Amino acid sequence: MNVSVVSPPRSGTLGTNASRPDGVAKVQGGFAFSSDTWAENMLWGATLRSPHPFARIVSIDVTAAWKIDGVEVIVIADDVPGLNAYGLIVQDQPVFAKVGDLVRYSGEPIAAVAADHPETCKRALEAIKVEYEVFDPVVDPEECIAGRAPEIHPHGNVFRHQRIVTGDQSVEGDVVVEGDYEIGMQDQAFLGLEAALAIPDSGGDGVELYIATQWLHEDRKQIAACLGLPEEKVRLVLGGVGGAFGAREDISLQVHTCLLALRTGRPVRIAYGREESFFGHVHRHPARIWMRHHATRDGRIVKIESRMVFDGGAYCSTSPAVLINGITHTQGPYKCDNALVDGYAVRTNNPPCGAMRGFGVVQACYAHESQMDKLAAACGIDPVEIRLLNAMETGDRLITGQVVDSVAPVEECIRATAAIPLPPDLESDPDFRDIPGGSGRTADRSHIRRGIGWGVSIKNMMYSEGFDDYSTARCRISNGVVTVKFATAEVGQGFVMLAQQIARTVLGVDEVLLDTIDTQVGSAGSTSASRQTWMSGGAVNAACVAVRDKVMAHVAQYHDLEVANLAIDGTDVVDTRGNFRVAVSDVIAHLEIDETVEYHHPPTEDLDENGQGNCHVAFAFVAHRAVVDVDPELGLVKVVQVATAQDVGRVLNPLSCVGQVEGGIAQGLGLAVMEEIVVTNGKVRNPSFTDYLLPTFLDAPAVEAVFIEEFEPKSPLGAKGVGEPPCISVTPAIANAIRNATGRELPRVPIRPYDVCL
Amino acid sequence: MSVALPTSVGEVVDLLAHNPEATLLAGGTDLMVEVNLHGRRPGDVVALHRVSELRTWSLDTSRRTVTIGSGVPYAEMETGELARLVPALAEAARTVGSPQIRAAGTLGGNLGTCSPAGDGLPILSALDALIDVVGPNGQRQVRFADFMVGVKKNSLQPSEFVRSVTLPLVEGWQGYAKVGTRNAMVIATASVCLVRSIDHVAVALGAVGPTIIRATEAERWLVANHVMSSPPNVETLSEFGRMVREASRPIDDHRSTAAYRRHAVGVLAQRLLTRSYS
Ligand SMILES: Cc1cc2nc3c(=O)[nH]c(=O)nc-3n(C[C@H](O)[C@H](O)[C@H](O)COP(=O)(O)OP(=O)(O)OC[C@H]3O[C@@H](n4cnc5c(N)ncnc54)[C@H](O)[C@@H]3O)c2cc1C
C-alpha cells in the first residue's frame, strides 16, 4: 500500500475516532433492531419446546390448537420440506424433534405456530398436546467418555477426542504443581433478543429473511437445505443486531420463521423473550480441566500435562472446534517444549453449547493462569516474574509444532500492564458503593482485604484447521459516489465504521455510502473469532485498492503521467515526482468503477493424531492485572481496577478499541464472579436476568488500558482482532486476586460467595 | 380486561367491594413481571397511581409515629425527611432494584407480593409496624407479624387492601444490610434489619425462611446479658451471631445455599450490632 497519510490523519480515516454511522440512532433509540421489524399483513410465530431434557415423543396432537381462532398454521417435523437437521459442523440438530424420536435437551423445539397475535400463539402452544416417554437425562460427561451412558444420538456421545503429544514425555520438573479446575456455563446474554421476519416470495418458491445473525451466508446454506430450496431462493438481509458474542452463529429461529412464512404465504415474525432466548441459543461450554505443570527450580516450564473435558450438551454445534481451541492453547502465552494433552468434547442432555467470545480459550486460560500462580508460589517467585520468565516470543514453537510467526509482544504486554499505577488504597470511611456488597451495605472498612491477581493469554484469530473463511467486498464508484458493500454482520462491533474509515483512507474521499448488508454479495465469513477487522477489513481494503488502481490509471492516462508516481494525499491525487495535484472528487465525478474482491488468509492444516500441525492463522496476546477488594467473611467482592496492555497490531479506531476492552473485561468479570447458567439434571434453573446475573455499573471496575502497537505484517491493515482477548485472561486475573486476598484455592468459576467464606 | 382509575381511597374501597377478584396495580414492578414473564392475565385492574392520599406520608409528633402511604415510591424514602426519620427504611429502599424500579415500586406492592426477599419487609418487622388495612367493613390495623403469613402469602381478606403502614419513631439506632451476588440490583439471598435502643434490640431476618423471621431469642439474650450502652465484646458478638443463625430457616435454591444464608445472617447481625455503636 503506498498511501501517504498526512499527519495528523484526516478526520474519519484509519487511526482516528471516526464516528459510527449507526451511533446517533442507537443512542437516541431510533435504530431499528431485528426485533423492531414489521411488515404489512404480518403474522406472529412461536415455538413449542420440550420441557424434558431426555424423552421420546410418543405423540403430538394439534387438533385443539387448530381450532383456536386466529391460528394460521402449525408445523411439526413432518412439515419440514428439506433436511430436518442443521448444524455448523455436522447437521445433527433437528429443526423439530419428530414423533417417535428423542428430545435431547430441555427447550428443544417440537412445533411452531403462526397466528394473528402473540397471545393467540401462546394459547395455541398451550393447546398442543405432546405425550412423552421420559428418560433419566445423561448429564455427566465422564459417563459419556467411559461409554457407560445410553446413546443420546446416532452420532454417538463423543463429539471429538484429540490428543496433543509433543517432546520428551520422560521430562520431570523439579517443581510440580497441579489442579482440577471447573468452568461454569456462561451465557452470551446479548441485549438484542433473537428476532426475525420472513417474507415469502409471491410465487411461494423463495423467501427473504431479515435476521440478526453473525454469518448470513452460513445461515442461508443451512436454511436452504432445511427448506429444500436452492440457495438463491433464500435471501438474507441483516436485521439490526444487538450484540452476538457467539450466540448467533448457530441456527435458532431462522428455519422456523421461513417455514411458517412459506406455509402461510404471509410475512411471519418470531421474536424471543429473554427466557426463551436462554433456550434458543448455545452457551459457553462448561468444562473440567486437570492440569499439571513441571518446572525447573527457578520457574521455567519444562512440561505441561492436561486433560480437558468440554460438555457440549445435546447437539454438536461448534464443539469440535471449541475443543481444539482449548487444547491447543493449553500452554498459554508461555514457552513449553514438552506436553501431553488429552481433550474431549462430549454430548449430554444439557443445553447445547457452542461459540462464545474466547471460544475454548477462556476455559484453558482459566486453568493455565491458575496454575501459573501455583507455580509461582511453589517456586517462591513473584507471579509477574514467573510470567516474564516464561513469556513466549515470535518464532517460538507451540505444543502443536506450529511456529508463532505473529508479532508476539508478551513481555511488553506484561511490563506495560505492570507500569500502570495501582489504584489508591481504600479510604478509612469509604462510600458503600465502592466496597464489596455495594448497595447492600454489608461491609465496613475493617472487613475488607485487597488482592492483586494476574492473567496473561494467547488467542488465535480466524478459523482454524484448514478452513478457508474468506471475506468478500465490493467497492463501486458511480456518479462520483463511493459505495462499499459486504455481507459482514455488524453486531455492534463497529465494522460499518471501520469500512468507511478504510475507504476514506484508501480512496481519499470523505463520503462513503454503505450498501445493505445482505446475501447479494459473496460471503464475509462469521463475525467471530476476532476476525472481521482482519478478514473483512482486508476485503474492503483490497476492493478499495482495486478501485483506486483504476482511478490512478485513469488519471495517468488522462494527464499523461506515470501511474507508479501517483498517490493519494488527503483528498487529492498527487504526482509524487511533480507538481500535479487534482481533487479525487473531481476525478471520480465521471468515472464508473465496480470491483469485487475476496480476501483469503494463508491456509492452515488439520492436526494429526498427536495434535501436531499448523492449525491456526495468527495470534494475539494480552495481559490483565486485577485489583479486587474482598470481604472474606461474606465472600463478596468488588473489582476495583483492571489494568491491561493488549497486543493489537495497530489501533485503527482508539475509541472502538477501548470499547472492546471495557466490554470484554465486564464479560470476563461476569464469568469470574457471577454469570452462570445453573443446570440441574438437564434443566436450566435461572433463565432470566433476575437470576442470571450480569455485572452492573457498581460491579464493573475502572479499566486502565494500554495498547501495544507493533504492526502485524501478516495482517492486511497491520491490525489484529481486538474482540476476544479482553475477556479471556481477565477471568483468572480476578480469581487470582481473590485467591491472593483470601488464601483460598478457588478451583472453579464463577466464584460464589460461599466458595470464598464457607 | 378493564382498568379502573380511582382517585380516592373511598373509590378503591367501592371498586374492590363490588369486585373482590380485581387486581391492584401500584408501581407494577412485580405485577408486570407476572404478566410478561409468567403469563398472568388479570381480569379487572384497579390502578392506584392517581389516589394521591396513598402517595403521601405524615408524621404524628404526639404519638411519635410515621404513616407512609402504600403508594409512596422507594425513591422518596431514600433521601430527605423520611430517610432521616426511618433510616433503616432508607437503606432498604436504596437496595431495591435500580433507579427505575425505585421510582415506581412501593411498600404496598412489597406487602402485596409478600416475598421473603422483599427488602421493605424486614424493616416493617423489626420496627413492629402496623399495617393499615382498608376494606368494605372499614379500617383495621394489623401487626406486621400477623400480616405476612407465608411465602408470598398475606392475611388480607377479599376486597381489602393496604392503605398505609405506621411505624414508630425509635430513639436509638437502626440499619439494614443485604447480601446478594452482585453489588446492586439483586434479590436478597439474606438480609437483616437491626433496631437498637437503650433497652431494646430487634433483629429481623429476610430471605432465610417462609416469612420474615424475628430472632427473638437472640434479642432477649442480648438485652439480658449485655450492657446495652456499651459495644459488645467478641464473646457477646459470637454468641449473638450464633443465636441469629439458629433463628433462621433457610433453604437451598439456585440463588444460594442454606448453609451460606444461615452464615450470612449471623455475620450481618453481628456487623449491624457493631455498627450501631460506631
Ligand atoms: C428489576 C426489578 C428489581 C427488583 N428488585 C427488588 C429488590 O431489590 N428488592 C425488593 O424487595 N423487590 C424488588 N423488586 C420487586 C418489586 O419492585 C417490589 O416488590 C415492589 O415493592 C413492588 O411494588 P409495586 O408498587 O411495583 O407493586 P405492584 O407490582 O404494582 O404490585 C405487586 C402486588 O401487590 C399488590 N398490591 C399493590 N398495591 C397494593 C396495596 N396497596 N394493597 C394490597 N395489595 C397491593 C398487587 O396487586 C400485586 O399483587 C424488583 C422488581 C424488578 C422488576
GROMACS .gro file of C-alpha atoms in nm, chain A residues 405-534:
model
  130
  405ASP     CA    1   0.509  -1.614   1.325
  406SER     CA    2   0.277  -1.336   1.450
  407VAL     CA    3   0.412  -1.044   1.641
  408ALA     CA    4   0.422  -1.181   1.999
  409PRO     CA    5   0.486  -0.899   2.246
  410VAL     CA    6   0.403  -1.099   2.558
  411GLU     CA    7   0.678  -0.946   2.766
  412GLU     CA    8   0.581  -0.596   2.651
  413CYS     CA    9   0.218  -0.660   2.747
  414ILE     CA   10   0.318  -0.773   3.095
  415ARG     CA   11   0.563  -0.488   3.152
  416ALA     CA   12   0.323  -0.224   3.022
  417THR     CA   13   0.047  -0.358   3.246
  418ALA     CA   14   0.277  -0.362   3.547
  419ALA     CA   15   0.367   0.001   3.476
  420ILE     CA   16   0.007   0.116   3.510
  421PRO     CA   17  -0.031   0.275   3.857
  422LEU     CA   18  -0.222   0.076   4.116
  423PRO     CA   19  -0.540   0.234   4.245
  424PRO     CA   20  -0.519   0.428   4.573
  425ASP     CA   21  -0.592   0.241   4.895
  426LEU     CA   22  -0.947   0.243   5.025
  427GLU     CA   23  -1.028   0.544   5.235
  428SER     CA   24  -1.091   0.496   5.605
  429ASP     CA   25  -1.464   0.551   5.562
  430PRO     CA   26  -1.542   0.453   5.205
  431ASP     CA   27  -1.873   0.507   5.029
  432PHE     CA   28  -2.078   0.187   5.037
  433ARG     CA   29  -2.088   0.188   4.657
  434ASP     CA   30  -1.712   0.148   4.642
  435ILE     CA   31  -1.682  -0.166   4.852
  436PRO     CA   32  -1.792  -0.530   4.834
  437GLY     CA   33  -2.163  -0.568   4.894
  438GLY     CA   34  -2.232  -0.231   4.733
  439SER     CA   35  -2.581  -0.102   4.791
  440GLY     CA   36  -2.645  -0.385   5.038
  441ARG     CA   37  -2.414  -0.209   5.290
  442THR     CA   38  -2.282  -0.539   5.415
  443ALA     CA   39  -1.928  -0.436   5.498
  444ASP     CA   40  -1.731  -0.174   5.681
  445ARG     CA   41  -1.372  -0.082   5.604
  446SER     CA   42  -1.229  -0.328   5.856
  447HIS     CA   43  -1.392  -0.627   5.687
  448ILE     CA   44  -1.213  -0.579   5.358
  449ARG     CA   45  -0.891  -0.724   5.225
  450ARG     CA   46  -0.737  -0.626   4.894
  451GLY     CA   47  -0.586  -0.875   4.649
  452ILE     CA   48  -0.395  -0.840   4.326
  453GLY     CA   49  -0.400  -1.103   4.054
  454TRP     CA   50  -0.258  -1.154   3.708
  455GLY     CA   51  -0.371  -1.325   3.391
  456VAL     CA   52  -0.199  -1.336   3.054
  457SER     CA   53  -0.331  -1.501   2.742
  458ILE     CA   54  -0.275  -1.602   2.383
  459LYS     CA   55  -0.571  -1.621   2.145
  460ASN     CA   56  -0.583  -1.747   1.790
  461MET     CA   57  -0.761  -1.536   1.532
  462MET     CA   58  -0.970  -1.650   1.236
  463TYR     CA   59  -1.088  -2.006   1.176
  464SER     CA   60  -0.853  -2.298   1.207
  465GLU     CA   61  -0.777  -2.646   1.081
  466GLY     CA   62  -0.781  -2.589   0.706
  467PHE     CA   63  -1.098  -2.379   0.696
  468ASP     CA   64  -1.093  -2.105   0.431
  469ASP     CA   65  -1.306  -1.839   0.598
  470TYR     CA   66  -1.258  -1.579   0.328
  471SER     CA   67  -1.437  -1.246   0.307
  472THR     CA   68  -1.576  -1.055   0.012
  473ALA     CA   69  -1.622  -0.683  -0.050
  474ARG     CA   70  -1.738  -0.473  -0.338
  475CYS     CA   71  -1.642  -0.113  -0.399
  476ARG     CA   72  -1.816   0.098  -0.660
  477ILE     CA   73  -1.777   0.448  -0.791
  478SER     CA   74  -2.077   0.581  -0.973
  479ASN     CA   75  -2.172   0.943  -1.036
  480GLY     CA   76  -1.896   1.049  -0.804
  481VAL     CA   77  -2.031   0.846  -0.515
  482VAL     CA   78  -1.829   0.573  -0.343
  483THR     CA   79  -2.032   0.277  -0.220
  484VAL     CA   80  -1.898  -0.021  -0.030
  485LYS     CA   81  -2.088  -0.345   0.002
  486PHE     CA   82  -2.018  -0.652   0.210
  487ALA     CA   83  -2.208  -0.925   0.394
  488THR     CA   84  -2.018  -0.869   0.717
  489ALA     CA   85  -2.256  -0.891   1.010
  490GLU     CA   86  -2.243  -0.567   1.206
  491VAL     CA   87  -2.329  -0.694   1.552
  492GLY     CA   88  -2.228  -0.384   1.743
  493GLN     CA   89  -1.853  -0.407   1.697
  494GLY     CA   90  -1.841  -0.114   1.454
  495PHE     CA   91  -1.737  -0.273   1.128
  496VAL     CA   92  -1.961  -0.030   0.940
  497MET     CA   93  -1.748   0.250   1.074
  498LEU     CA   94  -1.424   0.072   1.000
  499ALA     CA   95  -1.528   0.004   0.640
  500GLN     CA   96  -1.586   0.376   0.592
  501GLN     CA   97  -1.252   0.458   0.754
  502ILE     CA   98  -1.075   0.221   0.516
  503ALA     CA   99  -1.248   0.359   0.207
  504ARG     CA  100  -1.181   0.720   0.311
  505THR     CA  101  -0.816   0.641   0.370
  506VAL     CA  102  -0.754   0.439   0.055
  507LEU     CA  103  -0.960   0.648  -0.186
  508GLY     CA  104  -0.917   0.998  -0.045
  509VAL     CA  105  -1.287   1.068  -0.021
  510ASP     CA  106  -1.490   1.189   0.275
  511GLU     CA  107  -1.830   1.046   0.188
  512VAL     CA  108  -1.863   0.669   0.177
  513LEU     CA  109  -2.200   0.505   0.137
  514LEU     CA  110  -2.261   0.160   0.273
  515ASP     CA  111  -2.488  -0.074   0.083
  516THR     CA  112  -2.735  -0.303   0.258
  517ILE     CA  113  -2.570  -0.592   0.440
  518ASP     CA  114  -2.722  -0.898   0.275
  519THR     CA  115  -2.652  -1.207   0.068
  520GLN     CA  116  -2.641  -1.015  -0.262
  521VAL     CA  117  -2.261  -1.019  -0.242
  522GLY     CA  118  -2.019  -1.301  -0.152
  523SER     CA  119  -1.971  -1.438   0.197
  524ALA     CA  120  -1.786  -1.240   0.462
  525GLY     CA  121  -1.747  -1.533   0.696
  526SER     CA  122  -1.863  -1.505   1.052
  527THR     CA  123  -1.840  -1.206   1.282
  528SER     CA  124  -1.650  -1.411   1.534
  529ALA     CA  125  -1.301  -1.538   1.610
  530SER     CA  126  -1.168  -1.179   1.628
  531ARG     CA  127  -1.160  -1.197   1.251
  532GLN     CA  128  -1.363  -0.925   1.081
  533THR     CA  129  -1.119  -0.635   1.107
  534TRP     CA  130  -0.854  -0.859   0.959
   0.00000   0.00000   0.00000
